[in-house]
mmCIF file with all atom_site columns, C-alpha atoms in Angstrom:
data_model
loop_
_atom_site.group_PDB
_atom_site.id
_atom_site.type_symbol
_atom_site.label_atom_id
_atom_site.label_alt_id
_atom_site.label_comp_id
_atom_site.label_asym_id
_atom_site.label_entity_id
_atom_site.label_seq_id
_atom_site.pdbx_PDB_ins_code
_atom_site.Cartn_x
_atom_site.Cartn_y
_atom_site.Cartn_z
_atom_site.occupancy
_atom_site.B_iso_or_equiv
_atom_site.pdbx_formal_charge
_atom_site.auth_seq_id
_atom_site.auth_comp_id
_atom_site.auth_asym_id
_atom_site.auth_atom_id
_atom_site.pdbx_PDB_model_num
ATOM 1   C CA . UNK A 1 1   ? -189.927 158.210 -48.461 1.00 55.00 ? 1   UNK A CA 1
ATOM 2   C CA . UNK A 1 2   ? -191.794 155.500 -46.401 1.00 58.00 ? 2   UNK A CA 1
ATOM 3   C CA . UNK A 1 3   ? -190.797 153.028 -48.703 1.00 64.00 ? 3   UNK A CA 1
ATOM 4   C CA . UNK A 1 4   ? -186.863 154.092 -47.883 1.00 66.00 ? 4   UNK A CA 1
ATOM 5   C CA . UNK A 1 5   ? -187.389 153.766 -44.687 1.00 61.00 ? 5   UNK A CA 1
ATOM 6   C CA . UNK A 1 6   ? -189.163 150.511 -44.766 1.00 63.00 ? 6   UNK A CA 1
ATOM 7   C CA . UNK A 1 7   ? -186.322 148.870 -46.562 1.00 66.00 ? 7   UNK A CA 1
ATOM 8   C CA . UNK A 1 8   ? -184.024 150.272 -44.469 1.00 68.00 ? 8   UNK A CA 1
ATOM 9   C CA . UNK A 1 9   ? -185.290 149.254 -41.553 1.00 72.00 ? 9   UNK A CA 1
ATOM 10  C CA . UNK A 1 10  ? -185.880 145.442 -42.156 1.00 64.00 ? 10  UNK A CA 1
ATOM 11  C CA . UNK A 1 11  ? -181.989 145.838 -43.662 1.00 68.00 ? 11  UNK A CA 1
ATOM 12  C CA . UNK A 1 12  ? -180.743 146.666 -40.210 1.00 71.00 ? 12  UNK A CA 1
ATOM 13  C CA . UNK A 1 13  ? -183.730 144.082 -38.863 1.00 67.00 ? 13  UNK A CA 1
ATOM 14  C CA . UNK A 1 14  ? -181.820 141.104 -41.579 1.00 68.00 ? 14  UNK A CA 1
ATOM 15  C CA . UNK A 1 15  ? -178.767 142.300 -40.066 1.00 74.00 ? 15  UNK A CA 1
ATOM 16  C CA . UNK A 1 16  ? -179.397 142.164 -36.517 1.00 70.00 ? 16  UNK A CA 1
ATOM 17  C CA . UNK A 1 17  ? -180.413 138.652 -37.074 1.00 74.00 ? 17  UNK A CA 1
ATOM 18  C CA . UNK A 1 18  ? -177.743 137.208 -39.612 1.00 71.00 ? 18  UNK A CA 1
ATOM 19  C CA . UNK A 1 19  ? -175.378 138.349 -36.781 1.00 68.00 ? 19  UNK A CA 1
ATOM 20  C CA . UNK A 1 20  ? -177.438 136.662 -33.803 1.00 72.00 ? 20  UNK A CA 1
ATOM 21  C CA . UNK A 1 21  ? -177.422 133.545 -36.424 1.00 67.00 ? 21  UNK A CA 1
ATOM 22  C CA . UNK A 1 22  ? -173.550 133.741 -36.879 1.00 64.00 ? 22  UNK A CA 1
ATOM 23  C CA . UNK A 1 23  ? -172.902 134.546 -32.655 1.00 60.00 ? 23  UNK A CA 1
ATOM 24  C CA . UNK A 1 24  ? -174.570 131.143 -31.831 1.00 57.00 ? 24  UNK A CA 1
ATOM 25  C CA . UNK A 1 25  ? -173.177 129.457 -34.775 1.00 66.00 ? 25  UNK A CA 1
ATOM 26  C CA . UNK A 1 26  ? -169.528 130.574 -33.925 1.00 60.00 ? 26  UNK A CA 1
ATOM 27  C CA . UNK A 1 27  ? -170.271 129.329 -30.312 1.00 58.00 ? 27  UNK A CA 1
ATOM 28  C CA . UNK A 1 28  ? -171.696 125.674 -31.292 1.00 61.00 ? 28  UNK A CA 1
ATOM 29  C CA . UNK A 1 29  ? -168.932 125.161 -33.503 1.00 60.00 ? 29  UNK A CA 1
ATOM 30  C CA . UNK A 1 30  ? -166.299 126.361 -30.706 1.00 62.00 ? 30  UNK A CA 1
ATOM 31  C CA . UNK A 1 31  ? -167.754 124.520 -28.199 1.00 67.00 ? 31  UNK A CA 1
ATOM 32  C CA . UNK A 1 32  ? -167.630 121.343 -30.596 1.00 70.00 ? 32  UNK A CA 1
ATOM 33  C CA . UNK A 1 33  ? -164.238 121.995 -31.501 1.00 68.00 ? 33  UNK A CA 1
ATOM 34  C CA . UNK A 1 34  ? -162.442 121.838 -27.566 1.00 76.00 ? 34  UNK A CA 1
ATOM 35  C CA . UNK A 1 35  ? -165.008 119.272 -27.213 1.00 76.00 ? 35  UNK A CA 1
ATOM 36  C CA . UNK A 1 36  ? -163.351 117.221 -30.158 1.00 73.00 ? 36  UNK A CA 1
ATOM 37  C CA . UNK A 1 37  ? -159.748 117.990 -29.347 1.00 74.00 ? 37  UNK A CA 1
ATOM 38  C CA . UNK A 1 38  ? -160.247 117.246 -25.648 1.00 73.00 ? 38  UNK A CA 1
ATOM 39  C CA . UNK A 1 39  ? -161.851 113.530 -26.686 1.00 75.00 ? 39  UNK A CA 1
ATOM 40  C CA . UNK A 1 40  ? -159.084 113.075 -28.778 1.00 83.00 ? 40  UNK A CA 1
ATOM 41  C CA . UNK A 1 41  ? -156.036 113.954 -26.320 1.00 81.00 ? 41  UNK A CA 1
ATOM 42  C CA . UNK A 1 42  ? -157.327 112.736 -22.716 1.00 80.00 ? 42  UNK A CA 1
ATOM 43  C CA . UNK A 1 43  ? -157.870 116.318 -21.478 1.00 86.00 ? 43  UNK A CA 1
ATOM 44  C CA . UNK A 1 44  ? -160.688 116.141 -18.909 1.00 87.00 ? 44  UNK A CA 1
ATOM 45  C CA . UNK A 1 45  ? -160.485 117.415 -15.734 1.00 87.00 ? 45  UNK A CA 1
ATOM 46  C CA . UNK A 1 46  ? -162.946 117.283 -12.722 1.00 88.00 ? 46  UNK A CA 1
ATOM 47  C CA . UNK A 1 47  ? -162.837 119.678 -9.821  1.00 88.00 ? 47  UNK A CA 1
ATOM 48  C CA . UNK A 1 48  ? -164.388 120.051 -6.454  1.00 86.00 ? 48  UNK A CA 1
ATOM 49  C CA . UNK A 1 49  ? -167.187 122.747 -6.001  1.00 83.00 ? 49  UNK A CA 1
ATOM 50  C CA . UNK A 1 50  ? -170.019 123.607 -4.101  1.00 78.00 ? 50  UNK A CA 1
ATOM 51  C CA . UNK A 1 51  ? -173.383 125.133 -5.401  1.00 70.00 ? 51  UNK A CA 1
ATOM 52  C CA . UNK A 1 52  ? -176.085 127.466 -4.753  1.00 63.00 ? 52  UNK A CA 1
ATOM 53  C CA . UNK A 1 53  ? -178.791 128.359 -6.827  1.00 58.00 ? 53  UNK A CA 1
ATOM 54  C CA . UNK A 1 54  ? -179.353 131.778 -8.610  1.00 56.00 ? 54  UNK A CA 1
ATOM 55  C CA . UNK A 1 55  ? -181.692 133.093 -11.030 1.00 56.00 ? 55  UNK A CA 1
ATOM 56  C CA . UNK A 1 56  ? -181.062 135.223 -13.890 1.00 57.00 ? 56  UNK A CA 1
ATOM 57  C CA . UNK A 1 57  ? -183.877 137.049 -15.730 1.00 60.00 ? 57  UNK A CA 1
ATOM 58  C CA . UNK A 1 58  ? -182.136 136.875 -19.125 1.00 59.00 ? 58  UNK A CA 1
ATOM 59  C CA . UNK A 1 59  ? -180.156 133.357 -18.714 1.00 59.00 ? 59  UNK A CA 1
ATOM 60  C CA . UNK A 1 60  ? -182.965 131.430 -16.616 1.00 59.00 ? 60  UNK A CA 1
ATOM 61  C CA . UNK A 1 61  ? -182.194 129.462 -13.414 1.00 62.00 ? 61  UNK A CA 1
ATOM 62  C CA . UNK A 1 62  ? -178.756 127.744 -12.851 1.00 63.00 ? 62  UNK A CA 1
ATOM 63  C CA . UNK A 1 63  ? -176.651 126.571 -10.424 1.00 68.00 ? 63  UNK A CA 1
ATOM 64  C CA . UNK A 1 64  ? -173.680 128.635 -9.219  1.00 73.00 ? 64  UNK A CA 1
ATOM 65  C CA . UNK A 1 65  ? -171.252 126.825 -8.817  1.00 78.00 ? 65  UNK A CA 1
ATOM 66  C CA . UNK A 1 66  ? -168.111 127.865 -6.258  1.00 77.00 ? 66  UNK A CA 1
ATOM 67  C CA . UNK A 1 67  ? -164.838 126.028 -7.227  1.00 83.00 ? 67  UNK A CA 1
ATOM 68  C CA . UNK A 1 68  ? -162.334 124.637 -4.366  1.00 82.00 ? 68  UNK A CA 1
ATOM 69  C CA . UNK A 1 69  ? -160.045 126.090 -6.611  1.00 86.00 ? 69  UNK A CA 1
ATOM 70  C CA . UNK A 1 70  ? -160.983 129.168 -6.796  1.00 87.00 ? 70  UNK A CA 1
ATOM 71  C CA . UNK A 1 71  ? -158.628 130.814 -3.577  1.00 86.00 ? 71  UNK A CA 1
ATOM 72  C CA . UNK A 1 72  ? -155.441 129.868 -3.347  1.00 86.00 ? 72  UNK A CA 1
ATOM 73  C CA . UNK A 1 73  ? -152.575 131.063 -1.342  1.00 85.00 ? 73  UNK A CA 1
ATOM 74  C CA . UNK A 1 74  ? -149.195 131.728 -3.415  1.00 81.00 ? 74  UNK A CA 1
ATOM 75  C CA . UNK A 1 75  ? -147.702 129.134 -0.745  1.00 83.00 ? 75  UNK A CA 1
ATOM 76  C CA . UNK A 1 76  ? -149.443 126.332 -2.001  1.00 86.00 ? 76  UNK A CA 1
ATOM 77  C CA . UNK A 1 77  ? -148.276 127.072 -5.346  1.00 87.00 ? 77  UNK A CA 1
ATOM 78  C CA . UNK A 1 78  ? -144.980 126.209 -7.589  1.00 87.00 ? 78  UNK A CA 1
ATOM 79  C CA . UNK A 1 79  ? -142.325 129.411 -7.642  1.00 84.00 ? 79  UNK A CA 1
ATOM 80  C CA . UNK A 1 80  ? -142.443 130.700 -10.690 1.00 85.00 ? 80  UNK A CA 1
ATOM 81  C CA . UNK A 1 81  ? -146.568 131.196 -9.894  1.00 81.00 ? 81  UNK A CA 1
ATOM 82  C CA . UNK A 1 82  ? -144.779 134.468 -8.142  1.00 77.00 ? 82  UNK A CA 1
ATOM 83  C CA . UNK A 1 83  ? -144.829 135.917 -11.457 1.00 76.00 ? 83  UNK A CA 1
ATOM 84  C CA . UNK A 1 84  ? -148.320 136.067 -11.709 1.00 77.00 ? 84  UNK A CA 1
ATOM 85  C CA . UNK A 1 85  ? -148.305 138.749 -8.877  1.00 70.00 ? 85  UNK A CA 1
ATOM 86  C CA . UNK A 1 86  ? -146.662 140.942 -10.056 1.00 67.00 ? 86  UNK A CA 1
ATOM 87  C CA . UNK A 1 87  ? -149.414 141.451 -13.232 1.00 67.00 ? 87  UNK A CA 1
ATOM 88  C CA . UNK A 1 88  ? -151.342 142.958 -10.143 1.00 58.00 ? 88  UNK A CA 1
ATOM 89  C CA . UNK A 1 89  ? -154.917 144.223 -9.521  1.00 59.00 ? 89  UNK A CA 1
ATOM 90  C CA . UNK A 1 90  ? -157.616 143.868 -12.723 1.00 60.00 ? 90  UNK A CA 1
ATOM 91  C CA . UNK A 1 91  ? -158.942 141.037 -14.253 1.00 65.00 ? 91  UNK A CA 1
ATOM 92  C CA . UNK A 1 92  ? -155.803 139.695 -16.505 1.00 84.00 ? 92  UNK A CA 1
ATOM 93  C CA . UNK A 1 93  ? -156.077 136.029 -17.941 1.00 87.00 ? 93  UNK A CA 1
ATOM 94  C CA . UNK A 1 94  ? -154.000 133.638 -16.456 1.00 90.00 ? 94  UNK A CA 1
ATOM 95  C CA . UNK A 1 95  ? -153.270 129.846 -17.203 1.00 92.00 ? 95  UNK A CA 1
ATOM 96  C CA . UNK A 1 96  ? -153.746 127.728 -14.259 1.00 92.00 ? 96  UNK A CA 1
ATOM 97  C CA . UNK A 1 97  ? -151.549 124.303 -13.988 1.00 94.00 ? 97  UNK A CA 1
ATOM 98  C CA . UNK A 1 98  ? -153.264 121.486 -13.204 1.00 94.00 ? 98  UNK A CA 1
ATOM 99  C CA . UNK A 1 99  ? -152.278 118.641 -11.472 1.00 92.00 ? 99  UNK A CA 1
ATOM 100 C CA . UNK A 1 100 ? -154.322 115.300 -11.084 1.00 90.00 ? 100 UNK A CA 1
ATOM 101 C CA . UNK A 1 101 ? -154.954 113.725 -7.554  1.00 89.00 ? 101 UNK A CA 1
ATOM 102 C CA . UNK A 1 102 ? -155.306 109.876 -6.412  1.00 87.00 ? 102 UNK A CA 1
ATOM 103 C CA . UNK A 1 103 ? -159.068 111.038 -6.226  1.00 85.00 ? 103 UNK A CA 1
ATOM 104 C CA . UNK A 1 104 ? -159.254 111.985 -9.630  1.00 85.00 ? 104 UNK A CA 1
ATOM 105 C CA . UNK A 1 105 ? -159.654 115.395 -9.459  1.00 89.00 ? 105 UNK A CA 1
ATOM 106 C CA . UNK A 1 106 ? -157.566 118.119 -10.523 1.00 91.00 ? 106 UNK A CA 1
ATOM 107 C CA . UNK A 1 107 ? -156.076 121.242 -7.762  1.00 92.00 ? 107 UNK A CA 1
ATOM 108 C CA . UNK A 1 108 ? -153.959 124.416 -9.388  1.00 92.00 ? 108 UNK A CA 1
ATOM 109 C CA . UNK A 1 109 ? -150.342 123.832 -8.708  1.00 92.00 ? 109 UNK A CA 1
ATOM 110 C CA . UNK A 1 110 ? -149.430 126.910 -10.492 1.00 91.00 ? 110 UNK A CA 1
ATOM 111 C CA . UNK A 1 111 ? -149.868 130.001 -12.354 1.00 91.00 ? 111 UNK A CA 1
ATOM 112 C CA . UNK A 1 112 ? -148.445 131.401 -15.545 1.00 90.00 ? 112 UNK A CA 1
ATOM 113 C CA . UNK A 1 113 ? -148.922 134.794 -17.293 1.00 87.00 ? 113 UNK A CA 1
ATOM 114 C CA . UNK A 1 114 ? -148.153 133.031 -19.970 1.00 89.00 ? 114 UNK A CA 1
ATOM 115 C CA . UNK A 1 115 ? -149.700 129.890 -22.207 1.00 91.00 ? 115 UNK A CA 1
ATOM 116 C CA . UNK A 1 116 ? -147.821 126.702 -21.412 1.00 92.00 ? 116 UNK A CA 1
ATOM 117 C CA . UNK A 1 117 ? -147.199 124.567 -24.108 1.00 91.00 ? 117 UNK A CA 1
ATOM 118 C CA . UNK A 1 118 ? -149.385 121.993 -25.412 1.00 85.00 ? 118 UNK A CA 1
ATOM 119 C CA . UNK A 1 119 ? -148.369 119.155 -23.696 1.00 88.00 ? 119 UNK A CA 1
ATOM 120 C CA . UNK A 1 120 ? -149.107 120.553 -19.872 1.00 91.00 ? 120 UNK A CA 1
ATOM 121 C CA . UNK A 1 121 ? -152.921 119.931 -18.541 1.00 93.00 ? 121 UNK A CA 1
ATOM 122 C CA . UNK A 1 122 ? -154.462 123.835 -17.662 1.00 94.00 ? 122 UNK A CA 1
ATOM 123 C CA . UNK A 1 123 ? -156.933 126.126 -17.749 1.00 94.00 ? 123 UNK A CA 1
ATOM 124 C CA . UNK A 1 124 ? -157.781 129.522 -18.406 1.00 92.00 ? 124 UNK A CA 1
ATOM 125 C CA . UNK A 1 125 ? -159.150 132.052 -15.815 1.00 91.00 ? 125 UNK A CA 1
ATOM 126 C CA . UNK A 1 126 ? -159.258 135.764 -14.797 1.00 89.00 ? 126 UNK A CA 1
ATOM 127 C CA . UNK A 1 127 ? -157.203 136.703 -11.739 1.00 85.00 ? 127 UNK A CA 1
ATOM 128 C CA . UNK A 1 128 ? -159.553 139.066 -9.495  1.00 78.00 ? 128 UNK A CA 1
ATOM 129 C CA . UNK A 1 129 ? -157.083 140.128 -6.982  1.00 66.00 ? 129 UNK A CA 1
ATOM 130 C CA . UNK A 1 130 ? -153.188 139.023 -6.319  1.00 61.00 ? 130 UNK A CA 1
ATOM 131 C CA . UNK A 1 131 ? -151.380 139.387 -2.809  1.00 65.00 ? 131 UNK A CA 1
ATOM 132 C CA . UNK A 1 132 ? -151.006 136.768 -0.868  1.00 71.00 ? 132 UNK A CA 1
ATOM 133 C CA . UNK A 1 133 ? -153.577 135.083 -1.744  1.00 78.00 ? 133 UNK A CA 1
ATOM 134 C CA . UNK A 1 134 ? -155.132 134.688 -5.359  1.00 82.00 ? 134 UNK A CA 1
ATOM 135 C CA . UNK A 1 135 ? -158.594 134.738 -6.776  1.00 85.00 ? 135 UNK A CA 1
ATOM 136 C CA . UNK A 1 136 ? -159.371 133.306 -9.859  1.00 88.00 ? 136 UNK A CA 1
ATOM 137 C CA . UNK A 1 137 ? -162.426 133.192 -11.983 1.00 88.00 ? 137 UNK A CA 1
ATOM 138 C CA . UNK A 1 138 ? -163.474 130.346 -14.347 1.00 89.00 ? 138 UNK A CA 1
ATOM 139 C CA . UNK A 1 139 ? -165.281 130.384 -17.350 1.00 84.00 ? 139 UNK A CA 1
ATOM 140 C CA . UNK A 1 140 ? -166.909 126.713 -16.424 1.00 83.00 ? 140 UNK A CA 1
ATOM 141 C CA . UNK A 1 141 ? -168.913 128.769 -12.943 1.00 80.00 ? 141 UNK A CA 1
ATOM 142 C CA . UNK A 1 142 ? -172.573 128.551 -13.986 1.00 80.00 ? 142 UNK A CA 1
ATOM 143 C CA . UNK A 1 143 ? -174.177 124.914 -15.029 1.00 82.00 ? 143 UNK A CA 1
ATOM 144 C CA . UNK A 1 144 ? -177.769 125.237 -16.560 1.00 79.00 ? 144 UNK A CA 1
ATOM 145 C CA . UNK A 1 145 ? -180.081 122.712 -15.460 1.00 79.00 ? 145 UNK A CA 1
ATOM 146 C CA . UNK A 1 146 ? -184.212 122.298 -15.963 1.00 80.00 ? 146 UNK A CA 1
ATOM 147 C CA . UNK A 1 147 ? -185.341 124.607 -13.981 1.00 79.00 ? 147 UNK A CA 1
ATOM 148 C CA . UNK A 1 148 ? -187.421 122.341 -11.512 1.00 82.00 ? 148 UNK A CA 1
ATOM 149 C CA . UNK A 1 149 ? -184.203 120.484 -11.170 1.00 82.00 ? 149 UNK A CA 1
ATOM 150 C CA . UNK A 1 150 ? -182.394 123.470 -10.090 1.00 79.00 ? 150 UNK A CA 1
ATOM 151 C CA . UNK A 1 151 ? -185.293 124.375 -7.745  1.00 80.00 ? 151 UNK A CA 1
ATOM 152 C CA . UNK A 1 152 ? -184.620 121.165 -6.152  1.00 82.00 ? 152 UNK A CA 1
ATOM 153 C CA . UNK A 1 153 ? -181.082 121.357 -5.772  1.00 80.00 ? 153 UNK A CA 1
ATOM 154 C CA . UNK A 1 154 ? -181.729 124.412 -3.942  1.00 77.00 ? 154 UNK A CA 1
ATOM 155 C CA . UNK A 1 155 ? -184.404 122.632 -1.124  1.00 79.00 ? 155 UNK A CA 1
ATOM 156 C CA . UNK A 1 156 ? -181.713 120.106 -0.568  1.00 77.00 ? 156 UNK A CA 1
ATOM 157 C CA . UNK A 1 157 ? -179.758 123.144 1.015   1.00 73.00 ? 157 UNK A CA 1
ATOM 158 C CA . UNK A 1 158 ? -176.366 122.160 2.710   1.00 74.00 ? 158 UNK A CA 1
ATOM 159 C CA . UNK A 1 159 ? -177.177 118.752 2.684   1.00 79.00 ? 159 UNK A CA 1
ATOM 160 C CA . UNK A 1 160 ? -176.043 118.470 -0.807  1.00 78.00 ? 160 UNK A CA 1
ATOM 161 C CA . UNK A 1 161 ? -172.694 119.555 -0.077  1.00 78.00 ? 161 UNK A CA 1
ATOM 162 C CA . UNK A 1 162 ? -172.297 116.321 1.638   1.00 82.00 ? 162 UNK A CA 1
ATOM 163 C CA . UNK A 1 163 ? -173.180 114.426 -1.915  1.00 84.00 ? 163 UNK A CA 1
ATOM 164 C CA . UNK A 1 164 ? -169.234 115.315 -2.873  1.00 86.00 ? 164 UNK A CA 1
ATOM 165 C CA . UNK A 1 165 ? -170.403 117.652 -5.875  1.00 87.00 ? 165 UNK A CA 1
ATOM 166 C CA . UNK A 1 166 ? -167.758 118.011 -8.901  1.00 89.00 ? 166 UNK A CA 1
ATOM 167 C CA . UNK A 1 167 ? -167.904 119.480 -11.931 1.00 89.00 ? 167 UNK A CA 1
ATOM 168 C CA . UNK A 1 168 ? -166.177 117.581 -14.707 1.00 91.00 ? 168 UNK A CA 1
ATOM 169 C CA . UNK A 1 169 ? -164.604 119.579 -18.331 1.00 92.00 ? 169 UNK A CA 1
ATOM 170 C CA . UNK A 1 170 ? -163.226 119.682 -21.361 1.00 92.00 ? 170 UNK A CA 1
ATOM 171 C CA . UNK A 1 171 ? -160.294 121.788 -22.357 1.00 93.00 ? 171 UNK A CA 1
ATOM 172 C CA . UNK A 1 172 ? -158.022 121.875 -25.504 1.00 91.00 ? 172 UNK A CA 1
ATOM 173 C CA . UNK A 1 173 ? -154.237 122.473 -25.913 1.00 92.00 ? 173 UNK A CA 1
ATOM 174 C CA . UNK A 1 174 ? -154.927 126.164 -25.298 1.00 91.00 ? 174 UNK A CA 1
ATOM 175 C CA . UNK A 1 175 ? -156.804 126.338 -21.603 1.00 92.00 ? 175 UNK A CA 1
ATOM 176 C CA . UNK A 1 176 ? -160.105 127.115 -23.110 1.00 92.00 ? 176 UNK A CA 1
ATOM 177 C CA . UNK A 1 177 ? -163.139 124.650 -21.355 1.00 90.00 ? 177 UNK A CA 1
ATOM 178 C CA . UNK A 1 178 ? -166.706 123.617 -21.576 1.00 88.00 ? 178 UNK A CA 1
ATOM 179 C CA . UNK A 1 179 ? -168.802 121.425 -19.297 1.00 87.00 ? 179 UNK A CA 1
ATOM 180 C CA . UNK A 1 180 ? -169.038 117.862 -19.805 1.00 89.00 ? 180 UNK A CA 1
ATOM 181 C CA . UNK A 1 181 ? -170.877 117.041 -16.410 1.00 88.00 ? 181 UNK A CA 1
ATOM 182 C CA . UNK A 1 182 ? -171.713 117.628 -12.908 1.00 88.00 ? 182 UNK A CA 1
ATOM 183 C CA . UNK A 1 183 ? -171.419 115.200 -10.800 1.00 89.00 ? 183 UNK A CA 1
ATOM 184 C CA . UNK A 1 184 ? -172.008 113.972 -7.385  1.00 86.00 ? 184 UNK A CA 1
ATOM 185 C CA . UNK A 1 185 ? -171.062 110.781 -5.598  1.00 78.00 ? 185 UNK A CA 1
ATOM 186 C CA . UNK A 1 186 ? -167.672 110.144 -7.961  1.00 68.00 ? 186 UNK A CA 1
ATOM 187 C CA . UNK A 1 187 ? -169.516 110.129 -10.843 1.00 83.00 ? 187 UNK A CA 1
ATOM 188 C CA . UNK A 1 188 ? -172.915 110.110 -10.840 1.00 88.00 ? 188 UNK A CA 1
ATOM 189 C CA . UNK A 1 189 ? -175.013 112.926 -13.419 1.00 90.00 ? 189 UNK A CA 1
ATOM 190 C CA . UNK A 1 190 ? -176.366 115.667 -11.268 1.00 88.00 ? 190 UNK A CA 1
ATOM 191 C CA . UNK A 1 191 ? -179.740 114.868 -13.772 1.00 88.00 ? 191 UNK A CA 1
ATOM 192 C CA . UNK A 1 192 ? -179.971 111.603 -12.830 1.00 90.00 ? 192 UNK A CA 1
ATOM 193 C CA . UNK A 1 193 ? -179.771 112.126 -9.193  1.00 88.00 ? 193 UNK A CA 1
ATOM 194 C CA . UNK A 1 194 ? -182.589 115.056 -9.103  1.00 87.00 ? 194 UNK A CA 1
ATOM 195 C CA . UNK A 1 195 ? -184.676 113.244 -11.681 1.00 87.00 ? 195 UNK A CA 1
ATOM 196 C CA . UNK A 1 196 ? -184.338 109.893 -9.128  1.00 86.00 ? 196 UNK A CA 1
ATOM 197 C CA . UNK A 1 197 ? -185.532 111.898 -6.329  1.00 83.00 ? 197 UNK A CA 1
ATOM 198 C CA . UNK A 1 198 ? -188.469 113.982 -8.273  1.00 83.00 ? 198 UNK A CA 1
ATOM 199 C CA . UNK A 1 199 ? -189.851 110.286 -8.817  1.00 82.00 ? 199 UNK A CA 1
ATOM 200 C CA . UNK A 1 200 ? -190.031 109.010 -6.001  1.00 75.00 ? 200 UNK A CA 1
#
């Protein structure tokens, strides 16, 4: 009777991990597929943000990141982003249009309920709340660093607002994004601006 249980207990245990195995596999080989297509088709985009610095027991320290994006007003956006209201309270996906500045970096000129084809530039999110104003939700929100690097992000306080932080991703012909980089300065690594400073 022991024995049965025994063997059916590491079963479960060789399940429970096989699964775990597969999750993270899944995820590395997602993550290196928008990766690829984005490479291959041009489709980067950077957007303004601003960061604080949160700590999560399970995920470890990261920065928070708070796109420009993330508010808009329906005014500032194309007609047919109308729609989109009427899908209505909840957390619905919605495709975001992108549209590239002089800067370089990318604002939401409108929403669809509704995948665009291939050939337009957006994004993915989850609308929080429509009325006259929208709230959207991106999956690209929390950037992992070291965590003494995050620590230090956090003493710079405000002042790093001023270092004209952007966060910089991939995305393939369906919306879906990962990270490539943060950013500060137009283009300097986030890394390589802490790491300058812890040296000094």
């Amino acid at each position: 009777m022991k024995n049965k249980f025994l063997k059916k207990t590491f079963s479960l245990f060789a399940i429970a991990i096989l699964f775990q195995v597969g999750a993270v596999i899944l995820i590395l080989f997602r993550s290196s597929a928008i990766k690829n297509t984005s490479e291959k088709s041009g489709r980067t985009a950077s957007f303004k943000c601003e960061m604080r610095d949160p700590y999560n027991p399970f995920k470890g320290r990261y920065v928070r990141l708070t796109l420009s994006e993330s508010t808009k007003d329906f005014s500032e956006l194309d007609s047919q982003s109308l729609e989109v209201k009427e899908i209505g309270r909840g957390t619905p996906v919605v495709f975001c249009l992108l549209k590239k500045n002089s800067d370089g970096l990318c604002t939401i000129s409108g929403l669809r309920a509704n995948e665009p084809d291939a050939s337009t530039l957006f994004v993915r999110a989850r609308l929080i709340y429509a009325n006259s104003r929208v709230s959207l939700e991106f999956p690209f929100s929390e950037y992992y660093m070291q965590e003494n690097y995050a620590r230090k992000v956090d003493s710079l306080g405000s002042s790093f607002y001023e270092l004209n932080p952007q966060i910089e991703v991939y995305i393939d012909h369906h919306g879906n994004c990962i990270q490539k980089d943060l950013k500060i300065r137009g283009g300097m690594r986030i890394e390589d601006y802490i790491k300058s400073i812890l040296q000094r």
